[in-house]
Amino acid sequence: MKILILGAGVVGVTSAWYLALAGHEVVVIDRQPGAGFETSFANGGQISVSHAEPWANPSAPGKILSWLGHIDAPLLFRPRLSLRQWAWGLRFLYECLPARTRDNTLQILNLALYSRAELHQLRDATNIRYDHLERGILHLHSDPDELETARARVELMRASGFDMHLKTAQQCIEIEPALAVSRVRIVGGTYSPSDECGDAHMFSRRLEGLCQQGGVDFMFQSTIMRLLSERGRITGVSIRHVEGNEQTIHGDAYLVCLGSFAPDMLAPLGIRIPVYPVKGYSLTIPTQGYEGTPQVCLTDESAKLAISPLGLRLRVAGTAELAGYDAEVDTGRCRAILDRVEQLFPDAGNFSRAAPWGGLRPTTPGNVPIIGRTRIANLFLNTGHGTLGWTLACGSGHAIADIIAGRKPEVEFGFR
Ligand SMILES: Cc1cc2nc3c(=O)[nH]c(=O)nc-3n(C[C@H](O)[C@H](O)[C@H](O)COP(=O)(O)OP(=O)(O)OC[C@H]3O[C@@H](n4cnc5c(N)ncnc54)[C@H](O)[C@@H]3O)c2cc1C
């Protein structure tokens, strides 16, 4: 079968890998000059099964209210005159109900565990390298109440077969000695030893190369204008090349991996999906020659920051803004992130040379991605991975390849 993949983020390129392995002719189309240049470019880098609990949980509404008006709030709602934004917000509130949170957490946990196992297999089979670190993720708490809430999360995760432990403040320092000079008072933490981190962009580019060796064709700098349909089937994709000329490409099946831009591509076909862009920022700090750089991936749970050592860089990522499709970097919010890291790890790296970045997470209200069929027989979706697209990419890519082949995926998940 000839399969056209729309979008070469980490989700598109992993889908291409598994579809090519299954013997299909695969063409990937993207407006960027290579794979992983939009949201997969400078994310937090964490392969974090331990973050299966979505933002939409019972404590979220109260926290969001208390953060209103705070420019340095981890989650910021910037109201727009947009029905989509408000509908998404209401659905988010519904997903905060305890039963919904539990169901969403378990779905994400299943897919994340499967995805991590798939990533390991891919790594073993190809020897792909992407500045990855396999020392677990340490989740730090500076608020005693939040640490208490984390206890329940640890119990749910452990009951579901995931290795996660509560740690005292002293034990946190033993896991990450750079915390000994921290100016933030840590009250304790949780540790997930099997989690890891790595550079999603480097991974995407290198997997793109491996896909090419395996016969996958990439059409970069090609903007997808629309999907063409006739008698209930997709018949082609209309694209515009960077030089301005337009072309229609045909395939047997079409897979949409357009991240936050999937809803607009699907709406003219009458397919509506609850994916909304949630903006986040990262800073990449050079660390060569610095003694106080952390050697373990961390999450600062109180400030909601992911902190990942990636080779000779420290990546710090976080914040969430519901502000439409504006991906511009807010220097004030980036400064607040940098200040917090400087307090945690005063000698971590050259803070004055930190490179800022902003990206749009393609987020569903419950953070559960949309993977599977549509009512159009030859149109498939792999999108809406929200805060965990890097963590879930390999599992989602393998699963959609199974679905397109008419096979049942090996993981229990609510596929379409
Ligand atoms: C600040 C931040 C921190 C994060 N941290 C983590 C983390 O630690 N761990 C984790 O697992 N996840 C993390 N994420 C989430 C993760 O980065 C995303 O879920 C993931 O990158 C989504 O991948 P994707 O392939 O679906 O989307 P994208 O990477 O955005 O890919 C979509 C592709 O579609 C292309 N495209 C869109 N429209 C068109 C068009 N019309 N024509 C042609 N091409 C088009 C784009 O160019 C792009 O390449 C983070 C995200 C952010 C913003």
XYZ file of N, CA, C and O and ligand atoms in Angstrom, residues 6-12 29-32 36-40 42-48 222-225 257-261 265 278-282 306 317-319 357 359-362 382-383 385-392, ligand 1:
281
model
N 0.995 12.856 6.751
C 0.951 14.321 6.772
C 1.557 14.790 8.093
O 0.952 14.604 9.149
N 2.759 15.345 8.035
C 3.418 15.851 9.244
C 4.600 14.972 9.644
O 4.478 13.748 9.740
N 5.762 15.623 9.836
C 6.998 14.900 10.197
C 7.512 15.344 11.551
O 8.708 15.561 11.737
N 6.602 15.492 12.529
C 7.047 15.663 13.913
C 7.463 14.284 14.420
O 7.505 13.312 13.651
N 7.734 14.195 15.724
C 8.186 12.906 16.258
C 7.117 11.830 16.051
O 7.444 10.650 15.839
N 5.847 12.239 16.037
C 4.773 11.259 15.844
C 4.720 10.794 14.383
O 4.578 9.599 14.104
N 4.891 11.732 13.447
C 4.863 11.371 12.021
C 6.044 10.487 11.640
O 5.893 9.499 10.912
N 5.083 14.161 4.246
C 5.049 15.540 3.755
C 5.076 16.510 4.935
O 4.316 16.341 5.905
N 5.938 17.527 4.850
C 5.994 18.515 5.940
C 6.467 19.863 5.383
O 7.265 19.923 4.460
N 5.987 20.932 6.015
C 6.354 22.281 5.540
C 7.757 22.695 5.986
O 8.331 23.639 5.461
N 8.314 21.997 6.965
C 9.634 22.358 7.511
C 10.757 21.722 6.676
O 10.503 20.838 5.880
N 10.820 17.033 12.858
C 10.882 17.498 14.254
C 11.261 18.955 14.428
O 11.945 19.289 15.389
N 10.804 19.829 13.534
C 11.167 21.249 13.659
C 10.092 22.096 14.338
O 10.298 23.274 14.552
N 8.928 21.516 14.641
C 7.916 22.357 15.323
C 7.827 21.932 16.794
O 8.790 22.087 17.528
N 6.727 21.351 17.236
C 6.616 21.081 18.689
C 7.637 20.048 19.168
O 7.963 20.006 20.353
N 8.136 19.213 18.265
C 9.110 18.188 18.679
C 10.533 18.744 18.710
O 11.486 17.992 18.865
N 12.270 21.423 20.729
C 13.039 21.644 21.971
C 12.154 21.403 23.188
O 12.075 22.220 24.097
N 11.472 20.257 23.197
C 10.576 19.972 24.327
C 11.383 19.546 25.560
O 12.609 19.561 25.534
N 10.680 19.151 26.617
C 11.351 18.815 27.874
C 12.250 17.589 27.797
O 13.031 17.339 28.711
N 12.114 16.801 26.749
C 13.014 15.670 26.525
C 12.697 14.430 27.347
O 13.402 13.426 27.245
N 11.636 14.469 28.147
C 11.444 13.352 29.074
C 10.567 12.238 28.503
O 9.500 12.490 27.951
N 11.059 11.020 28.647
C 10.265 9.819 28.362
C 9.703 9.440 29.725
O 10.320 8.723 30.506
N 8.545 10.016 30.019
C 8.088 10.008 31.413
C 6.760 9.292 31.563
O 5.700 9.926 31.561
N 7.109 21.607 1.993
C 5.888 21.436 1.193
C 4.690 21.613 2.123
O 4.471 20.786 3.024
N 3.965 22.696 1.921
C 2.812 22.981 2.794
C 1.575 22.255 2.283
O 1.243 22.359 1.095
N 0.931 21.531 3.179
C -0.292 20.821 2.803
C -1.438 21.836 2.831
O -1.682 22.486 3.855
N -2.117 21.969 1.688
C -3.197 22.948 1.602
C -4.534 22.308 2.000
O -5.310 22.881 2.722
N -0.743 13.388 10.949
C 0.116 13.555 12.143
C 0.514 15.026 12.227
O 1.688 15.354 12.365
N -0.474 15.914 12.133
C -0.191 17.343 12.011
C -0.198 18.070 13.357
O -0.267 19.295 13.397
N -0.134 17.341 14.447
C -0.090 17.971 15.765
C -1.254 18.940 15.948
O -2.414 18.621 15.636
N -0.945 20.153 16.406
C -1.987 21.146 16.692
C -2.747 21.593 15.443
O -3.808 22.216 15.554
N -2.210 21.300 14.267
C -2.827 21.797 13.038
C -3.773 20.772 12.398
O -4.348 21.034 11.345
N -7.240 20.924 9.271
C -7.143 20.125 8.052
C -8.345 19.183 7.928
O -8.790 18.855 6.836
N -1.661 24.114 23.220
C -1.319 24.628 24.554
C 0.174 24.971 24.529
O 1.033 24.109 24.449
N 0.422 26.286 24.572
C 1.804 26.752 24.396
C 2.665 26.479 25.617
O 2.226 26.586 26.755
N 3.911 26.109 25.363
C 4.883 25.948 26.451
C 6.226 26.489 26.003
O 6.438 26.735 24.803
N 7.111 26.687 26.963
C 8.443 27.229 26.641
C 9.530 26.295 27.131
O 9.337 25.532 28.082
N 10.681 26.413 26.499
C 11.861 25.748 27.068
C 13.056 26.668 26.955
O 13.070 27.612 26.146
N 10.112 20.559 33.669
C 10.923 19.372 33.363
C 12.363 19.844 33.209
O 12.618 20.850 32.533
N 11.947 22.906 30.677
C 10.729 23.206 29.918
C 9.523 23.223 30.828
O 9.479 22.505 31.838
N 8.551 24.029 30.453
C 7.326 24.046 31.242
C 6.382 25.136 30.810
O 6.509 25.672 29.707
N 5.487 25.483 31.671
C 4.404 26.452 31.502
C 3.392 25.994 30.449
O 3.744 25.285 29.516
N 12.745 28.975 23.604
C 11.955 28.367 22.519
C 10.505 28.255 22.976
O 10.228 28.088 24.172
N 6.666 26.280 21.943
C 6.030 25.256 21.105
C 4.579 25.059 21.500
O 4.175 25.379 22.626
N 3.787 24.525 20.556
C 2.346 24.335 20.782
C 2.030 22.852 20.976
O 2.077 22.079 20.018
N 1.713 22.473 22.201
C 1.357 21.068 22.448
C -0.019 20.786 21.839
O -0.983 21.496 22.158
N -0.137 19.738 21.034
C -1.464 19.409 20.467
C -2.265 18.622 21.498
O -2.135 17.416 21.611
N -3.226 10.149 13.963
C -2.274 9.908 15.048
C -1.873 11.298 15.541
O -0.872 11.872 15.103
N -2.675 11.824 16.451
C -2.471 13.221 16.867
C -3.039 13.447 18.273
O -3.604 12.544 18.868
N -1.265 14.369 21.125
C -0.427 13.754 22.167
C -0.061 14.704 23.303
O 0.617 14.299 24.250
N -0.472 15.967 23.189
C -0.374 16.920 24.293
C 0.974 16.994 24.966
O 2.005 17.221 24.327
N 0.970 16.775 26.273
C 2.190 16.943 27.072
C 3.152 15.770 26.916
O 4.259 15.819 27.420
N 2.723 14.699 26.211
C 3.528 13.467 26.240
C 3.846 12.886 24.859
O 4.052 11.672 24.729
N 3.911 13.731 23.839
C 4.103 13.211 22.474
C 5.405 12.452 22.277
O 5.465 11.484 21.514
N 6.450 12.876 22.955
C 7.753 12.212 22.842
C 7.671 10.852 23.545
O 8.086 9.821 23.021
N 7.070 10.844 24.726
C 6.924 9.607 25.502
C 6.091 8.568 24.740
O 6.388 7.377 24.778
N 5.046 9.047 24.045
C 4.062 8.128 23.450
C 4.322 7.835 21.970
O 3.600 7.045 21.357
C 7.416 23.130 26.372
C 7.101 21.717 25.993
C 7.659 20.672 26.723
C 7.374 19.348 26.400
N 7.988 18.345 27.085
C 7.732 17.050 26.774
C 8.396 15.999 27.449
O 9.256 16.226 28.302
N 8.065 14.724 27.142
C 7.106 14.424 26.213
O 6.820 13.258 26.010
N 6.496 15.412 25.511
C 6.767 16.704 25.774
N 6.151 17.716 25.104
C 5.101 17.372 24.133
C 5.673 16.935 22.784
O 6.704 17.818 22.398
C 4.556 16.934 21.726
O 3.468 16.171 22.184
C 5.055 16.336 20.431
O 6.168 17.042 19.960
C 3.959 16.358 19.372
O 4.500 15.765 18.229
P 3.693 15.785 16.869
O 4.524 15.065 15.884
O 2.292 15.363 17.097
O 3.595 17.351 16.518
P 4.708 18.282 15.808
O 6.072 17.962 16.288
O 4.244 19.693 15.951
O 4.607 17.832 14.289
C 3.562 18.248 13.443
C 4.208 18.476 12.090
O 3.177 18.855 11.176
C 3.726 19.829 10.301
N 2.628 20.614 9.741
C 1.593 21.196 10.388
N 0.758 21.777 9.514
C 1.274 21.543 8.274
C 0.866 21.882 6.957
N -0.266 22.559 6.681
N 1.662 21.475 5.924
C 2.785 20.752 6.139
N 3.215 20.415 7.369
C 2.471 20.806 8.407
C 4.657 20.650 11.171
O 5.653 21.286 10.399
C 5.223 19.610 12.129
O 6.476 19.127 11.698
C 6.446 19.052 25.356
C 5.906 20.098 24.604
C 6.226 21.415 24.912
C 5.658 22.530 24.082
